[in-house]
Amino acid sequence: MSYNPNPLYAAPEDWRAYSGVLSRRVFAFILDYLIVLLLCIPAGIVLFFLSIVTLGLGFLLYPALFVIVAGIYFGLTVGGRSQASLGMRAMGIAIVRVDGRPMDFLTAIVHLALFWILNSVLTPLILLAGLFTERSRLIHDLLVGTATVRTA
């Protein structure tokens, strides 16, 4: 696979692409989790009817419903063509890989899982890393090899 010079996939070198990204990420996070909560309503209804068909076995999935819905949502949106969830698009940001390859479903899921793990350990301190690293990258961005850039 060769390097793709498309600015949507490759992390730009210009510092302006990373200006104000941290605050935009916070607002995108809030919007995205409101969307995930709204998506949990129809998913819960579908799971209810699935539970009736499976004679109650589907009810065991209710504790993990939010995780499943969020994983599918972020995997399809961040791992999709736009490389941004709906909240990220509204805030004018996208996630890119620093090696220039496009985000895929699995990388988006790993990015989300690392965010949840590190956020549960470090709570809001996870945002402090963005103040001291190049390109305002957070710890899970460094581990996965991604960066968040402005698209607007």
mmCIF file of C-alpha atoms in Angstrom:
data_model
loop_
_atom_site.group_PDB
_atom_site.id
_atom_site.type_symbol
_atom_site.label_atom_id
_atom_site.label_comp_id
_atom_site.label_asym_id
_atom_site.label_seq_id
_atom_site.Cartn_x
_atom_site.Cartn_y
_atom_site.Cartn_z
ATOM 1 C CA MET A 1 0.000 0.000 0.000
ATOM 2 C CA SER A 2 1.435 3.378 -0.955
ATOM 3 C CA TYR A 3 1.279 6.704 0.829
ATOM 4 C CA ASN A 4 -1.935 8.619 0.126
ATOM 5 C CA PRO A 5 -1.360 12.394 -0.098
ATOM 6 C CA ASN A 6 -5.077 13.086 0.394
ATOM 7 C CA PRO A 7 -5.301 15.579 3.299
ATOM 8 C CA LEU A 8 -8.276 13.713 4.743
ATOM 9 C CA TYR A 9 -6.114 10.617 5.272
ATOM 10 C CA ALA A 10 -2.621 11.976 5.875
ATOM 11 C CA ALA A 11 -1.842 13.998 9.003
ATOM 12 C CA PRO A 12 -0.858 17.483 7.788
ATOM 13 C CA GLU A 13 2.306 19.186 8.965
ATOM 14 C CA ASP A 14 0.727 22.657 9.183
ATOM 15 C CA TRP A 15 0.107 23.702 12.811
ATOM 16 C CA ARG A 16 -3.167 25.415 11.849
ATOM 17 C CA ALA A 17 -4.759 22.011 11.241
ATOM 18 C CA TYR A 18 -4.466 21.327 14.986
ATOM 19 C CA SER A 19 -5.468 24.736 16.335
ATOM 20 C CA GLY A 20 -8.430 24.535 18.709
ATOM 21 C CA VAL A 21 -8.829 20.795 18.298
ATOM 22 C CA LEU A 22 -9.037 19.972 22.015
ATOM 23 C CA SER A 23 -12.073 22.132 22.699
ATOM 24 C CA ARG A 24 -13.753 20.853 19.550
ATOM 25 C CA ARG A 25 -13.122 17.281 20.702
ATOM 26 C CA VAL A 26 -14.883 17.929 23.999
ATOM 27 C CA PHE A 27 -18.003 19.288 22.292
ATOM 28 C CA ALA A 28 -17.925 16.475 19.716
ATOM 29 C CA PHE A 29 -17.743 13.968 22.591
ATOM 30 C CA ILE A 30 -20.884 15.433 24.162
ATOM 31 C CA LEU A 31 -22.782 15.417 20.866
ATOM 32 C CA ASP A 32 -21.699 11.888 20.015
ATOM 33 C CA TYR A 33 -22.763 10.432 23.321
ATOM 34 C CA LEU A 34 -26.153 12.135 23.069
ATOM 35 C CA ILE A 35 -26.516 10.482 19.658
ATOM 36 C CA VAL A 36 -25.469 7.102 21.073
ATOM 37 C CA LEU A 37 -28.012 7.466 23.886
ATOM 38 C CA LEU A 38 -30.725 8.217 21.336
ATOM 39 C CA LEU A 39 -29.653 5.202 19.260
ATOM 40 C CA CYS A 40 -29.945 3.016 22.364
ATOM 41 C CA ILE A 41 -33.725 3.568 22.395
ATOM 42 C CA PRO A 42 -34.509 1.766 19.113
ATOM 43 C CA ALA A 43 -31.748 -0.770 19.820
ATOM 44 C CA GLY A 44 -33.388 -1.521 23.175
ATOM 45 C CA ILE A 45 -36.758 -2.037 21.495
ATOM 46 C CA VAL A 46 -35.240 -4.399 18.924
ATOM 47 C CA LEU A 47 -33.415 -6.226 21.700
ATOM 48 C CA PHE A 48 -36.689 -6.599 23.614
ATOM 49 C CA PHE A 49 -38.373 -8.355 20.699
ATOM 50 C CA LEU A 50 -35.234 -10.407 20.070
ATOM 51 C CA SER A 51 -35.351 -11.445 23.726
ATOM 52 C CA ILE A 52 -38.910 -12.677 23.331
ATOM 53 C CA VAL A 53 -37.963 -14.721 20.265
ATOM 54 C CA THR A 54 -34.928 -16.221 22.045
ATOM 55 C CA LEU A 55 -37.001 -17.052 25.152
ATOM 56 C CA GLY A 56 -35.248 -14.477 27.326
ATOM 57 C CA LEU A 57 -31.628 -14.957 26.308
ATOM 58 C CA GLY A 58 -31.517 -11.543 24.628
ATOM 59 C CA PHE A 59 -32.152 -9.852 27.965
ATOM 60 C CA LEU A 60 -28.586 -10.744 28.911
ATOM 61 C CA LEU A 61 -27.373 -8.173 26.359
ATOM 62 C CA TYR A 62 -29.068 -5.201 28.042
ATOM 63 C CA PRO A 63 -26.134 -4.397 30.380
ATOM 64 C CA ALA A 64 -23.823 -4.191 27.347
ATOM 65 C CA LEU A 65 -26.292 -2.354 25.086
ATOM 66 C CA PHE A 66 -24.573 1.033 25.355
ATOM 67 C CA VAL A 67 -21.146 -0.472 24.642
ATOM 68 C CA ILE A 68 -22.452 -2.392 21.634
ATOM 69 C CA VAL A 69 -24.294 0.601 20.168
ATOM 70 C CA ALA A 70 -21.346 2.943 20.763
ATOM 71 C CA GLY A 71 -18.914 0.449 19.239
ATOM 72 C CA ILE A 72 -20.992 0.034 16.102
ATOM 73 C CA TYR A 73 -21.631 3.786 15.850
ATOM 74 C CA PHE A 74 -17.989 4.809 16.185
ATOM 75 C CA GLY A 75 -16.718 1.887 14.135
ATOM 76 C CA LEU A 76 -18.958 2.772 11.198
ATOM 77 C CA THR A 77 -18.571 6.555 11.370
ATOM 78 C CA VAL A 78 -14.938 7.033 12.380
ATOM 79 C CA GLY A 79 -13.915 3.986 10.387
ATOM 80 C CA GLY A 80 -15.945 5.169 7.409
ATOM 81 C CA ARG A 81 -15.118 7.392 4.472
ATOM 82 C CA SER A 82 -15.414 10.699 6.359
ATOM 83 C CA GLN A 83 -13.247 9.447 9.257
ATOM 84 C CA ALA A 84 -15.439 11.386 11.673
ATOM 85 C CA SER A 85 -18.511 10.707 13.747
ATOM 86 C CA LEU A 86 -21.566 12.949 13.458
ATOM 87 C CA GLY A 87 -20.441 15.025 16.436
ATOM 88 C CA MET A 88 -16.963 15.377 14.981
ATOM 89 C CA ARG A 89 -18.408 16.469 11.635
ATOM 90 C CA ALA A 90 -20.539 19.066 13.407
ATOM 91 C CA MET A 91 -17.412 20.415 15.131
ATOM 92 C CA GLY A 92 -15.342 20.333 11.957
ATOM 93 C CA ILE A 93 -12.771 17.718 12.974
ATOM 94 C CA ALA A 94 -11.734 14.271 11.765
ATOM 95 C CA ILE A 95 -9.376 11.525 12.905
ATOM 96 C CA VAL A 96 -6.460 10.641 10.652
ATOM 97 C CA ARG A 97 -3.713 8.085 10.975
ATOM 98 C CA VAL A 98 -0.220 9.511 11.033
ATOM 99 C CA ASP A 99 1.015 6.866 8.596
ATOM 100 C CA GLY A 100 -1.377 8.160 5.916
ATOM 101 C CA ARG A 101 -3.623 5.107 5.689
ATOM 102 C CA PRO A 102 -7.383 5.570 6.096
ATOM 103 C CA MET A 103 -9.065 4.654 9.367
ATOM 104 C CA ASP A 104 -10.756 1.279 9.316
ATOM 105 C CA PHE A 105 -13.423 -0.271 11.527
ATOM 106 C CA LEU A 106 -10.982 -2.153 13.761
ATOM 107 C CA THR A 107 -8.703 0.854 14.316
ATOM 108 C CA ALA A 108 -11.730 2.961 15.243
ATOM 109 C CA ILE A 109 -12.857 0.321 17.768
ATOM 110 C CA VAL A 110 -9.373 0.072 19.304
ATOM 111 C CA HIS A 111 -9.228 3.882 19.496
ATOM 112 C CA LEU A 112 -12.583 3.929 21.298
ATOM 113 C CA ALA A 113 -11.645 1.097 23.682
ATOM 114 C CA LEU A 114 -8.366 2.757 24.635
ATOM 115 C CA PHE A 115 -10.205 6.043 25.188
ATOM 116 C CA TRP A 116 -12.655 4.344 27.565
ATOM 117 C CA ILE A 117 -9.907 2.498 29.448
ATOM 118 C CA LEU A 118 -7.645 5.527 29.808
ATOM 119 C CA ASN A 119 -10.546 7.819 30.642
ATOM 120 C CA SER A 120 -11.691 5.490 33.419
ATOM 121 C CA VAL A 121 -8.189 5.511 34.900
ATOM 122 C CA LEU A 122 -7.177 9.130 34.298
ATOM 123 C CA THR A 123 -10.656 10.756 34.153
ATOM 124 C CA PRO A 124 -10.412 14.331 32.823
ATOM 125 C CA LEU A 125 -6.627 14.319 33.160
ATOM 126 C CA ILE A 126 -6.528 12.613 29.774
ATOM 127 C CA LEU A 127 -7.069 16.044 28.196
ATOM 128 C CA LEU A 128 -3.913 17.449 29.807
ATOM 129 C CA ALA A 129 -1.749 15.349 27.502
ATOM 130 C CA GLY A 130 -3.103 17.316 24.551
ATOM 131 C CA LEU A 131 -1.672 20.526 25.978
ATOM 132 C CA PHE A 132 1.886 19.177 26.004
ATOM 133 C CA THR A 133 2.120 16.893 22.974
ATOM 134 C CA GLU A 134 2.677 17.803 19.368
ATOM 135 C CA ARG A 135 -0.485 18.080 17.262
ATOM 136 C CA SER A 136 -2.582 18.131 20.493
ATOM 137 C CA ARG A 137 -2.650 14.339 20.525
ATOM 138 C CA LEU A 138 -4.061 12.512 23.539
ATOM 139 C CA ILE A 139 -2.591 9.349 25.036
ATOM 140 C CA HIS A 140 -4.847 6.980 23.116
ATOM 141 C CA ASP A 141 -4.004 8.863 19.907
ATOM 142 C CA LEU A 142 -0.313 8.250 20.567
ATOM 143 C CA LEU A 143 -0.893 4.550 21.244
ATOM 144 C CA VAL A 144 -2.981 3.964 18.109
ATOM 145 C CA GLY A 145 -1.042 6.324 15.835
ATOM 146 C CA THR A 146 -3.798 8.812 15.076
ATOM 147 C CA ALA A 147 -4.246 12.564 15.182
ATOM 148 C CA THR A 148 -7.324 14.754 15.169
ATOM 149 C CA VAL A 149 -7.322 17.528 12.582
ATOM 150 C CA ARG A 150 -9.606 20.367 11.635
ATOM 151 C CA THR A 151 -11.650 19.942 8.496
ATOM 152 C CA ALA A 152 -13.314 23.339 8.620
#
